[in-house]
Amino acid sequence: MGRLVPAVTRALDVLELFLEGDGTLSAPEITRKLQLPRTTVHELVSTLTARTYLVPVPQQPGRYRLGVRTYQLGSRYAEQLDLAAEGQRVARSVAETCDETVHVALLEGADVIYIAKVDSTHAVRMVSAAGRRLPAHCTSVGKMLLASLPEDELTARIPDGAELTAMTENSITDPATLRRHLAAVRERGIAVEQRESNADVSCVAAPVRDSAGRVVAALSISVPMVRWSEERRTELEELTVKGAGELSEALGHRGRR
């Protein structure tokens, strides 16, 4: 990660304060909450107001609320939430076919975040939740997403000398070993994780592409080891590719699955 810019960090701190309470604040309140100099807060508020990230509250002199620019950014973000909605729909369809737990995940930094999940109906099943974050190198979805990155971006996220977290004794902890593993994932177009994030679970994952062909997510099927076999793995790999292809089509991708 590059060096953080203090002025930008402070401006974002100011904006995030408006997520609390009734959504309005005065400059003295911001000064007190952030423990910043009054002149700094005045400059930040003036700049954010000039750019319409903040606007004065009518009939309440000296108070501010979030402005139209934050709404525009939020609207653009909301447009991207179709991936979560479509991911949930496709995950449900895949789960109904195999009766195993299905996830859709995004890459953020060196982690994955699950944005959709449908549970198996079996008593023995993987326990997880949408919104959960895990180290990418320990998961099939994470390996699939890491394998899709250009080499320079992969190195930026996982430097050669990085100390990789071990979630189980089977987790890959050496960046060089991980890179060799990702090369195989890239070649096959399928990622497999065997008891690397959970000692009792194995997973398979396939890439989800957008209209431009970019890998934007991954879809996985997770199976407790009591139901895992090489035959079952082959079946689930085929189903995972099919599900990821369906989700890709929903996002506008028209390439081969």
GROMACS .gro file of C-alpha atoms in nm:
model
  257
    1MET     CA    1   0.000   0.000   0.000
    2GLY     CA    2   0.126   0.349  -0.083
    3ARG     CA    3   0.165   0.635   0.160
    4LEU     CA    4  -0.160   0.774   0.293
    5VAL     CA    5  -0.225   1.144   0.227
    6PRO     CA    6  -0.311   1.312   0.560
    7ALA     CA    7  -0.536   1.581   0.407
    8VAL     CA    8  -0.741   1.323   0.218
    9THR     CA    9  -0.766   1.104   0.527
   10ARG     CA   10  -0.895   1.397   0.730
   11ALA     CA   11  -1.148   1.493   0.464
   12LEU     CA   12  -1.280   1.137   0.460
   13ASP     CA   13  -1.291   1.135   0.840
   14VAL     CA   14  -1.512   1.444   0.822
   15LEU     CA   15  -1.748   1.287   0.570
   16GLU     CA   16  -1.777   0.965   0.769
   17LEU     CA   17  -1.891   1.158   1.076
   18PHE     CA   18  -2.212   1.236   0.889
   19LEU     CA   19  -2.302   0.867   0.894
   20GLU     CA   20  -2.377   0.906   1.264
   21GLY     CA   21  -2.663   1.074   1.451
   22ASP     CA   22  -2.912   1.282   1.253
   23GLY     CA   23  -2.669   1.343   0.969
   24THR     CA   24  -2.601   1.710   1.045
   25LEU     CA   25  -2.296   1.863   1.214
   26SER     CA   26  -2.142   2.200   1.286
   27ALA     CA   27  -1.774   2.286   1.249
   28PRO     CA   28  -1.722   2.299   1.629
   29GLU     CA   29  -1.875   1.950   1.661
   30ILE     CA   30  -1.643   1.819   1.391
   31THR     CA   31  -1.348   1.983   1.566
   32ARG     CA   32  -1.439   1.816   1.894
   33LYS     CA   33  -1.508   1.472   1.749
   34LEU     CA   34  -1.191   1.455   1.538
   35GLN     CA   35  -0.964   1.649   1.773
   36LEU     CA   36  -0.839   1.864   1.486
   37PRO     CA   37  -0.740   2.234   1.489
   38ARG     CA   38  -1.031   2.471   1.417
   39THR     CA   39  -0.853   2.622   1.117
   40THR     CA   40  -0.800   2.276   0.967
   41VAL     CA   41  -1.167   2.187   1.009
   42HIS     CA   42  -1.272   2.521   0.861
   43GLU     CA   43  -1.057   2.458   0.554
   44LEU     CA   44  -1.184   2.101   0.515
   45VAL     CA   45  -1.548   2.201   0.551
   46SER     CA   46  -1.504   2.493   0.309
   47THR     CA   47  -1.341   2.268   0.050
   48LEU     CA   48  -1.601   1.992   0.084
   49THR     CA   49  -1.880   2.248   0.059
   50ALA     CA   50  -1.727   2.408  -0.249
   51ARG     CA   51  -1.721   2.063  -0.413
   52THR     CA   52  -2.083   1.992  -0.294
   53TYR     CA   53  -1.981   1.697  -0.079
   54LEU     CA   54  -2.132   1.902   0.206
   55VAL     CA   55  -2.410   2.162   0.195
   56PRO     CA   56  -2.544   2.405   0.458
   57VAL     CA   57  -2.861   2.294   0.633
   58PRO     CA   58  -3.148   2.536   0.551
   59GLN     CA   59  -3.271   2.738   0.849
   60GLN     CA   60  -2.986   2.600   1.064
   61PRO     CA   61  -2.692   2.842   1.032
   62GLY     CA   62  -2.352   2.684   1.080
   63ARG     CA   63  -2.473   2.327   1.031
   64TYR     CA   64  -2.398   2.099   0.737
   65ARG     CA   65  -2.524   1.777   0.584
   66LEU     CA   66  -2.403   1.552   0.305
   67GLY     CA   67  -2.441   1.706  -0.041
   68VAL     CA   68  -2.537   1.588  -0.386
   69ARG     CA   69  -2.188   1.470  -0.476
   70THR     CA   70  -2.197   1.199  -0.210
   71TYR     CA   71  -2.535   1.092  -0.346
   72GLN     CA   72  -2.390   1.063  -0.696
   73LEU     CA   73  -2.105   0.848  -0.569
   74GLY     CA   74  -2.347   0.633  -0.372
   75SER     CA   75  -2.568   0.592  -0.679
   76ARG     CA   76  -2.274   0.477  -0.886
   77TYR     CA   77  -2.187   0.226  -0.614
   78ALA     CA   78  -2.548   0.107  -0.603
   79GLU     CA   79  -2.534   0.039  -0.976
   80GLN     CA   80  -2.259  -0.210  -0.908
   81LEU     CA   81  -2.467  -0.395  -0.651
   82ASP     CA   82  -2.630  -0.587  -0.936
   83LEU     CA   83  -2.338  -0.824  -0.900
   84ALA     CA   84  -2.447  -0.910  -0.546
   85ALA     CA   85  -2.811  -0.952  -0.647
   86GLU     CA   86  -2.732  -1.159  -0.955
   87GLY     CA   87  -2.472  -1.351  -0.757
   88GLN     CA   88  -2.730  -1.448  -0.499
   89ARG     CA   89  -2.971  -1.559  -0.770
   90VAL     CA   90  -2.715  -1.775  -0.949
   91ALA     CA   91  -2.575  -1.911  -0.621
   92ARG     CA   92  -2.926  -2.023  -0.526
   93SER     CA   93  -2.968  -2.202  -0.857
   94VAL     CA   94  -2.632  -2.378  -0.825
   95ALA     CA   95  -2.704  -2.475  -0.463
   96GLU     CA   96  -3.038  -2.624  -0.561
   97THR     CA   97  -2.858  -2.843  -0.815
   98CYS     CA   98  -2.578  -2.975  -0.593
   99ASP     CA   99  -2.717  -2.913  -0.241
  100GLU     CA  100  -2.384  -2.774  -0.122
  101THR     CA  101  -2.289  -2.428   0.001
  102VAL     CA  102  -2.227  -2.178  -0.279
  103HIS     CA  103  -2.044  -1.845  -0.250
  104VAL     CA  104  -1.972  -1.547  -0.473
  105ALA     CA  105  -1.677  -1.333  -0.367
  106LEU     CA  106  -1.480  -1.023  -0.464
  107LEU     CA  107  -1.111  -0.947  -0.417
  108GLU     CA  108  -1.018  -0.657  -0.191
  109GLY     CA  109  -0.649  -0.612  -0.133
  110ALA     CA  110  -0.512  -0.953  -0.039
  111ASP     CA  111  -0.849  -1.068   0.100
  112VAL     CA  112  -1.177  -1.191  -0.040
  113ILE     CA  113  -1.517  -1.065   0.068
  114TYR     CA  114  -1.820  -1.287   0.022
  115ILE     CA  115  -2.106  -1.092  -0.134
  116ALA     CA  116  -2.351  -1.380  -0.183
  117LYS     CA  117  -2.404  -1.713  -0.011
  118VAL     CA  118  -2.659  -1.994  -0.024
  119ASP     CA  119  -2.639  -2.275   0.229
  120SER     CA  120  -2.660  -2.647   0.178
  121THR     CA  121  -2.960  -2.818   0.336
  122HIS     CA  122  -2.738  -3.093   0.481
  123ALA     CA  123  -2.692  -3.106   0.856
  124VAL     CA  124  -2.315  -3.114   0.799
  125ARG     CA  125  -2.224  -2.803   0.601
  126MET     CA  126  -1.986  -2.511   0.587
  127VAL     CA  127  -2.058  -2.230   0.834
  128SER     CA  128  -1.995  -1.885   0.685
  129ALA     CA  129  -2.176  -1.560   0.602
  130ALA     CA  130  -2.203  -1.298   0.332
  131GLY     CA  131  -1.978  -1.006   0.422
  132ARG     CA  132  -1.712  -1.230   0.573
  133ARG     CA  133  -1.350  -1.151   0.482
  134LEU     CA  134  -1.079  -1.417   0.449
  135PRO     CA  135  -0.718  -1.424   0.324
  136ALA     CA  136  -0.743  -1.480  -0.052
  137HIS     CA  137  -0.459  -1.733  -0.067
  138CYS     CA  138  -0.647  -1.970   0.165
  139THR     CA  139  -0.965  -1.993  -0.044
  140SER     CA  140  -1.059  -2.125  -0.386
  141VAL     CA  141  -1.235  -1.799  -0.479
  142GLY     CA  142  -0.931  -1.603  -0.367
  143LYS     CA  143  -0.691  -1.818  -0.566
  144MET     CA  144  -0.910  -1.778  -0.873
  145LEU     CA  145  -0.914  -1.400  -0.832
  146LEU     CA  146  -0.542  -1.374  -0.757
  147ALA     CA  147  -0.463  -1.588  -1.061
  148SER     CA  148  -0.651  -1.341  -1.282
  149LEU     CA  149  -0.429  -1.048  -1.182
  150PRO     CA  150  -0.138  -0.916  -1.390
  151GLU     CA  151   0.195  -1.011  -1.233
  152ASP     CA  152   0.274  -0.658  -1.115
  153GLU     CA  153  -0.063  -0.623  -0.943
  154LEU     CA  154  -0.029  -0.965  -0.782
  155THR     CA  155   0.313  -0.867  -0.648
  156ALA     CA  156   0.171  -0.540  -0.513
  157ARG     CA  157  -0.094  -0.732  -0.320
  158ILE     CA  158   0.127  -1.022  -0.214
  159PRO     CA  159   0.495  -0.919  -0.219
  160ASP     CA  160   0.764  -1.185  -0.257
  161GLY     CA  161   0.863  -1.155   0.108
  162ALA     CA  162   0.512  -1.148   0.250
  163GLU     CA  163   0.423  -1.360   0.552
  164LEU     CA  164   0.104  -1.537   0.450
  165THR     CA  165  -0.147  -1.624   0.720
  166ALA     CA  166  -0.208  -1.993   0.785
  167MET     CA  167  -0.571  -2.078   0.863
  168THR     CA  168  -0.502  -2.452   0.878
  169GLU     CA  169  -0.195  -2.671   0.854
  170ASN     CA  170  -0.272  -2.709   0.481
  171SER     CA  171  -0.264  -2.335   0.405
  172ILE     CA  172  -0.002  -2.208   0.161
  173THR     CA  173   0.226  -1.969   0.349
  174ASP     CA  174   0.511  -1.916   0.101
  175PRO     CA  175   0.456  -1.658  -0.179
  176ALA     CA  176   0.672  -1.854  -0.424
  177THR     CA  177   0.468  -2.170  -0.366
  178LEU     CA  178   0.152  -1.967  -0.405
  179ARG     CA  179   0.268  -1.828  -0.739
  180ARG     CA  180   0.335  -2.178  -0.872
  181HIS     CA  181  -0.009  -2.282  -0.754
  182LEU     CA  182  -0.171  -1.978  -0.919
  183ALA     CA  183   0.001  -2.058  -1.248
  184ALA     CA  184  -0.175  -2.396  -1.246
  185VAL     CA  185  -0.505  -2.227  -1.159
  186ARG     CA  186  -0.457  -1.984  -1.447
  187GLU     CA  187  -0.392  -2.269  -1.687
  188ARG     CA  188  -0.691  -2.477  -1.580
  189GLY     CA  189  -0.936  -2.193  -1.524
  190ILE     CA  190  -1.046  -2.368  -1.205
  191ALA     CA  191  -0.923  -2.319  -0.849
  192VAL     CA  192  -0.932  -2.590  -0.584
  193GLU     CA  193  -0.878  -2.546  -0.212
  194GLN     CA  194  -0.846  -2.856   0.001
  195ARG     CA  195  -0.882  -2.791   0.373
  196GLU     CA  196  -0.681  -2.468   0.355
  197SER     CA  197  -0.930  -2.229   0.515
  198ASN     CA  198  -1.125  -2.491   0.712
  199ALA     CA  199  -0.977  -2.826   0.806
  200ASP     CA  200  -1.309  -2.999   0.737
  201VAL     CA  201  -1.398  -2.838   0.401
  202SER     CA  202  -1.275  -2.835   0.041
  203CYS     CA  203  -1.388  -2.595  -0.233
  204VAL     CA  204  -1.376  -2.540  -0.607
  205ALA     CA  205  -1.413  -2.202  -0.780
  206ALA     CA  206  -1.444  -2.053  -1.128
  207PRO     CA  207  -1.408  -1.694  -1.255
  208VAL     CA  208  -1.694  -1.449  -1.312
  209ARG     CA  209  -1.638  -1.196  -1.591
  210ASP     CA  210  -1.801  -0.864  -1.677
  211SER     CA  211  -1.904  -0.732  -2.020
  212ALA     CA  212  -1.542  -0.638  -2.097
  213GLY     CA  213  -1.417  -0.987  -2.014
  214ARG     CA  214  -1.250  -0.882  -1.689
  215VAL     CA  215  -1.259  -1.119  -1.393
  216VAL     CA  216  -1.462  -0.931  -1.132
  217ALA     CA  217  -1.565  -1.210  -0.896
  218ALA     CA  218  -1.548  -1.583  -0.841
  219LEU     CA  219  -1.814  -1.843  -0.766
  220SER     CA  220  -1.735  -2.144  -0.548
  221ILE     CA  221  -1.893  -2.460  -0.413
  222SER     CA  222  -1.783  -2.572  -0.066
  223VAL     CA  223  -1.809  -2.934   0.046
  224PRO     CA  224  -1.744  -3.097   0.384
  225MET     CA  225  -1.477  -3.365   0.359
  226VAL     CA  226  -1.733  -3.633   0.450
  227ARG     CA  227  -1.888  -3.575   0.104
  228TRP     CA  228  -1.569  -3.498  -0.089
  229SER     CA  229  -1.416  -3.733  -0.345
  230GLU     CA  230  -1.235  -3.702  -0.676
  231GLU     CA  231  -1.552  -3.800  -0.858
  232ARG     CA  232  -1.752  -3.541  -0.666
  233ARG     CA  233  -1.481  -3.282  -0.730
  234THR     CA  234  -1.511  -3.335  -1.106
  235GLU     CA  235  -1.890  -3.294  -1.092
  236LEU     CA  236  -1.864  -2.978  -0.886
  237GLU     CA  237  -1.597  -2.826  -1.107
  238GLU     CA  238  -1.831  -2.861  -1.406
  239LEU     CA  239  -2.120  -2.712  -1.213
  240THR     CA  240  -1.903  -2.426  -1.083
  241VAL     CA  241  -1.790  -2.334  -1.434
  242LYS     CA  242  -2.150  -2.346  -1.553
  243GLY     CA  243  -2.271  -2.126  -1.264
  244ALA     CA  244  -1.987  -1.876  -1.306
  245GLY     CA  245  -2.065  -1.863  -1.677
  246GLU     CA  246  -2.432  -1.792  -1.607
  247LEU     CA  247  -2.340  -1.511  -1.370
  248SER     CA  248  -2.093  -1.373  -1.626
  249GLU     CA  249  -2.368  -1.367  -1.888
  250ALA     CA  250  -2.594  -1.180  -1.645
  251LEU     CA  251  -2.317  -0.918  -1.621
  252GLY     CA  252  -2.302  -0.883  -1.999
  253HIS     CA  253  -2.016  -1.121  -2.080
  254ARG     CA  254  -2.059  -1.296  -2.413
  255GLY     CA  255  -1.739  -1.499  -2.431
  256ARG     CA  256  -1.703  -1.872  -2.397
  257ARG     CA  257  -1.769  -2.016  -2.054
   0.00000   0.00000   0.00000
